XYZ file of C-alpha atoms in Angstrom:
309
model
C 0.052 0.010 0.019
C 2.833 2.405 0.791
C 4.074 2.240 -2.771
C 0.699 2.621 -4.383
C 1.209 6.144 -5.530
C 4.452 5.203 -7.271
C 2.511 2.264 -8.775
C -0.236 4.482 -10.101
C 2.428 6.900 -11.447
C 4.145 4.053 -13.292
C 0.831 2.934 -14.823
C 0.191 6.505 -15.993
C 3.465 6.586 -17.522
C 3.081 3.329 -19.375
C -0.446 4.324 -20.675
C 0.784 7.615 -21.922
C 3.156 5.698 -24.284
C 0.504 3.775 -25.979
C -0.299 4.899 -29.498
C -3.158 2.656 -30.065
C -5.951 4.289 -28.020
C -9.273 2.849 -29.377
C -12.185 4.717 -30.873
C -14.449 7.190 -29.199
C -18.210 6.519 -29.086
C -19.091 8.404 -32.328
C -22.784 7.537 -32.283
C -23.338 10.161 -29.551
C -22.297 13.404 -31.081
C -21.024 15.093 -27.890
C -18.910 12.071 -27.127
C -17.526 11.885 -30.551
C -15.819 15.316 -29.951
C -13.823 13.997 -26.885
C -9.965 13.706 -27.417
C -9.065 9.958 -27.087
C -5.562 11.197 -25.505
C -7.332 11.805 -22.033
C -6.244 9.410 -19.159
C -7.059 9.674 -15.506
C -6.950 7.175 -12.548
C -7.938 7.439 -8.993
C -7.907 4.983 -6.116
C -9.756 5.613 -2.714
C -8.948 2.966 -0.221
C -11.450 1.976 2.582
C -9.214 3.682 5.098
C -9.716 6.992 3.430
C -6.368 7.326 1.354
C -6.284 8.594 -2.181
C -3.973 7.846 -4.952
C -4.385 9.739 -8.341
C -2.552 10.137 -11.587
C -3.295 11.935 -14.812
C -6.477 13.723 -15.392
C -8.117 12.484 -12.226
C -10.049 15.601 -11.658
C -11.383 16.233 -15.186
C -15.046 15.636 -15.464
C -16.291 13.244 -18.219
C -19.508 11.568 -19.142
C -19.919 8.473 -17.012
C -22.614 7.019 -19.188
C -23.417 3.322 -18.117
C -21.341 3.511 -15.058
C -24.336 5.375 -13.609
C -26.292 2.171 -13.864
C -24.554 0.867 -10.676
C -26.115 3.773 -8.735
C -29.687 3.496 -10.379
C -29.623 -0.200 -9.655
C -28.720 0.581 -6.007
C -31.478 3.121 -5.808
C -34.156 0.625 -7.430
C -33.135 -2.125 -5.073
C -33.756 0.182 -2.091
C -37.141 1.152 -3.488
C -38.542 -2.395 -4.476
C -36.041 -4.924 -3.152
C -35.856 -8.213 -4.697
C -39.110 -7.544 -6.607
C -36.844 -5.817 -9.158
C -35.855 -9.155 -10.428
C -39.417 -9.826 -11.738
C -38.704 -6.933 -14.124
C -35.105 -7.667 -15.101
C -32.792 -10.682 -14.964
C -29.347 -11.326 -13.451
C -27.600 -13.170 -16.201
C -24.824 -12.085 -18.669
C -26.246 -11.003 -21.999
C -23.548 -12.361 -24.479
C -24.984 -9.589 -26.883
C -24.206 -6.044 -27.558
C -25.345 -3.613 -24.813
C -28.128 -2.148 -27.162
C -29.229 -5.438 -28.703
C -33.028 -6.052 -29.162
C -32.646 -9.761 -30.113
C -32.792 -11.149 -26.577
C -35.850 -9.163 -25.858
C -37.651 -10.864 -28.570
C -36.885 -14.351 -27.243
C -37.373 -13.478 -23.588
C -40.720 -11.616 -24.007
C -39.461 -8.132 -23.225
C -37.668 -8.933 -19.933
C -34.042 -7.644 -20.057
C -31.212 -10.202 -19.372
C -29.674 -8.051 -16.595
C -29.791 -4.372 -15.279
C -26.539 -3.121 -16.970
C -27.496 -3.655 -20.701
C -29.479 -0.634 -21.979
C -32.754 -2.471 -21.996
C -32.137 -3.487 -18.357
C -31.266 0.109 -17.194
C -34.303 1.350 -19.051
C -36.360 -1.061 -16.967
C -34.720 0.220 -13.780
C -35.362 3.822 -14.786
C -39.013 2.784 -15.031
C -38.948 1.538 -11.430
C -37.383 4.825 -10.301
C -40.255 6.795 -11.938
C -42.920 5.253 -9.703
C -44.691 8.087 -7.986
C -42.421 10.706 -9.539
C -42.249 13.177 -12.450
C -39.209 12.561 -14.602
C -37.565 15.771 -13.228
C -38.068 14.424 -9.713
C -36.611 11.070 -10.409
C -33.624 12.693 -12.169
C -33.077 14.881 -9.170
C -33.215 12.011 -6.806
C -30.489 10.206 -8.844
C -28.293 13.268 -8.806
C -28.678 13.674 -4.988
C -27.843 10.098 -4.329
C -24.709 10.211 -6.373
C -23.682 13.427 -4.660
C -24.405 11.740 -1.332
C -22.166 8.742 -2.262
C -19.356 10.890 -3.493
C -19.549 13.488 -0.747
C -19.602 16.149 -3.390
C -22.505 18.540 -4.268
C -20.779 19.860 -7.415
C -21.725 16.873 -9.442
C -24.175 17.671 -12.199
C -25.642 16.350 -15.416
C -24.098 17.536 -18.688
C -27.169 18.830 -20.460
C -25.495 18.861 -23.814
C -24.744 15.219 -23.589
C -28.250 14.380 -22.258
C -29.814 16.372 -25.283
C -27.356 14.715 -27.706
C -28.405 11.221 -26.516
C -32.185 12.179 -26.722
C -31.747 13.485 -30.349
C -29.886 10.370 -31.532
C -31.081 7.513 -29.179
C -33.312 5.808 -31.778
C -32.192 2.418 -30.782
C -33.113 3.035 -27.092
C -36.338 4.326 -28.077
C -37.032 1.121 -30.037
C -35.938 -1.076 -26.986
C -38.218 0.984 -24.641
C -41.333 0.622 -27.071
C -40.535 -3.020 -27.563
C -40.612 -3.578 -23.826
C -43.751 -1.649 -23.423
C -45.393 -3.804 -25.997
C -44.829 -6.739 -23.686
C -46.115 -4.854 -20.801
C -42.742 -4.470 -19.179
C -42.847 -0.749 -18.759
C -45.385 1.197 -16.601
C -44.736 4.629 -17.863
C -44.591 6.294 -21.223
C -41.369 5.430 -23.045
C -40.511 9.116 -23.515
C -40.679 9.696 -19.783
C -38.497 6.650 -18.967
C -36.016 7.610 -21.534
C -35.869 11.074 -20.207
C -34.586 9.653 -16.903
C -32.328 7.177 -18.574
C -30.667 9.817 -20.904
C -30.054 12.190 -18.076
C -28.500 9.715 -15.564
C -26.181 8.537 -18.295
C -25.110 12.088 -18.882
C -23.748 12.571 -15.263
C -20.552 14.292 -15.446
C -17.942 13.029 -12.889
C -14.190 12.884 -12.303
C -12.212 9.889 -11.598
C -11.788 11.043 -8.021
C -15.596 11.601 -7.535
C -16.358 8.295 -9.183
C -13.898 6.422 -6.772
C -15.603 8.052 -3.793
C -18.998 7.113 -5.031
C -18.236 3.484 -5.392
C -16.495 3.091 -2.057
C -19.548 1.764 -0.203
C -19.331 -1.407 -2.596
C -15.652 -1.910 -1.448
C -16.713 -1.513 2.280
C -19.577 -3.922 2.684
C -22.220 -1.397 1.951
C -21.019 1.245 4.318
C -19.546 4.489 3.326
C -16.384 4.635 5.396
C -15.888 8.377 4.780
C -19.271 9.088 6.629
C -19.804 5.969 8.637
C -23.370 5.715 7.210
C -24.734 2.559 5.777
C -25.839 2.642 2.067
C -26.870 -0.972 1.695
C -26.696 -4.106 3.490
C -23.500 -6.196 3.267
C -25.433 -8.881 1.337
C -26.721 -6.367 -1.140
C -23.372 -4.871 -1.708
C -21.983 -8.337 -2.370
C -24.770 -9.114 -4.777
C -24.246 -5.742 -6.606
C -20.468 -6.623 -7.012
C -21.515 -10.045 -8.303
C -23.629 -8.447 -10.982
C -20.903 -6.068 -11.925
C -18.423 -8.920 -12.287
C -20.755 -10.931 -14.446
C -22.373 -8.245 -16.412
C -20.490 -4.926 -16.142
C -18.646 -5.012 -19.375
C -21.433 -6.215 -21.694
C -20.326 -9.028 -23.940
C -16.662 -8.431 -22.705
C -17.353 -9.162 -19.006
C -15.865 -12.544 -19.120
C -12.575 -11.318 -20.661
C -12.554 -8.450 -18.098
C -12.971 -10.945 -15.328
C -10.306 -13.092 -16.619
C -7.826 -10.283 -16.962
C -8.578 -8.058 -14.073
C -10.469 -10.351 -11.620
C -12.477 -7.510 -9.886
C -16.132 -6.389 -10.163
C -16.426 -3.335 -12.495
C -18.864 -1.261 -14.668
C -17.830 0.408 -17.716
C -19.445 3.291 -19.745
C -19.058 4.350 -23.389
C -17.688 7.628 -22.148
C -14.533 5.727 -21.409
C -14.964 5.416 -17.667
C -14.716 2.229 -15.590
C -15.518 1.912 -11.916
C -13.843 -1.133 -10.259
C -14.317 -2.514 -6.730
C -11.582 -4.343 -4.747
C -13.698 -5.597 -1.814
C -12.320 -4.665 1.512
C -9.473 -2.705 -0.121
C -10.425 0.141 -2.481
C -12.644 1.701 -5.036
C -10.868 2.631 -8.305
C -11.884 4.738 -11.316
C -10.193 5.035 -14.580
C -11.051 7.106 -17.713
C -9.676 6.786 -21.100
C -12.226 7.702 -23.875
C -11.069 5.299 -26.665
C -13.149 2.169 -26.687
C -12.424 -1.390 -27.734
C -14.768 -3.536 -29.884
C -17.146 -4.248 -26.946
C -17.565 -0.673 -26.098
C -15.204 -0.669 -23.127
C -12.376 1.635 -22.515
C -9.327 0.162 -24.199
C -6.572 1.647 -22.224
C -8.748 1.911 -19.093
C -9.044 -1.879 -19.121
C -5.387 -2.244 -19.676
C -4.570 0.038 -16.710
C -6.870 -1.867 -14.438
C -5.126 -5.138 -15.608
C -1.749 -3.740 -14.758
C -3.054 -2.590 -11.290
C -4.686 -5.865 -10.413
C -1.486 -7.842 -11.436
C 0.903 -5.499 -9.523
C -1.171 -5.240 -6.346
C -2.329 -8.869 -6.294
C -5.934 -7.463 -5.948
C -8.420 -10.109 -7.158
C -11.421 -11.660 -5.872
C -9.989 -15.037 -7.204
C -7.016 -14.885 -4.990
C -3.626 -13.093 -5.043
C-alpha cells in the first residue's frame, strides 16, 4: 500500500506511451468530440487514502457507469421484486441489442445492458415526475461521492435524446410486452439524463467506495446498503458490467467493474479500495481500451483479485 502512488504513477507513464488508444463513441455526437488522448486514474481506499494520476480531476460523461447507482436506488425502493422486471444473467450480446428481448418476452437479461437500465429507470419513476426522479439520482450520487458539485451535462443528455433511436426502440418494444409502466419518452428522459452525469475519476472512486466496504461509506460511517446487497451488486458487476466483454474483463482483471461508453470504468476491490479510470477510446465491445489495460496492470501488480492473489 505504501508504494501505491508510485505504482499508479508508473501505470500512468506506461499508458501515456501507448499509441493505440481505441475509438471514441461516435454515435453520440457530444462524445464523438472527446479527445482520446485523455487518461485519468483514482484509487480511494477503505481507510480513506487517495492515490491519483493523470486527469483524475477532469469531469467526463460516466454513461453506463451510472447504472450501478440507479440499480442501487431501485433495489432500495422495491428490493428483490426488481428481479421480476429484469434478470441477473450475462447477455452475451451487444449492450443495445434487441434480439434477446424478442426471445425473452421483453424482460431484459440484466440491469446493466441498455434495456435493463431502462427497466430500472421505469422503477425509479414510480410516483415521480421525470424531473423528480432525475433529481433523486443526482442527489444520491452526490451523497455517495460527498460532493455537491456533481451535475448532469445537459449537452450530452440532449445529444443522446436526439440520436437515441435504438433506445427508443428498446423501450417501445418492452412496453409492447407490458414491461414498462410509464410512457417510453418519460422513462428515456430519466435514462438519458442519468447516463449524462459528469464526474471525475476522483468523484467516481468516492461514489463506489460503499461497494468496497460492505455497503457502508467509510468516509461518513453511514450504511448505504446491507452487506449482502453490496456483495450481490458486486457479483452483477463482475458478471455483467462490461457487456459481452465481461468474461474477458473478469479473466484479465479479476475484480467487479462497470464500464461506460464515455471511457470510464468503476472497479471495486472488496475490502480494499474503489478505483476509477477514464480513457475515452473504446475497444470492440464498447469498453475503455486503455482503461481496461490500466486496471489489468493494477490488479496484477497489487495482487488485488477476488480469485486470490
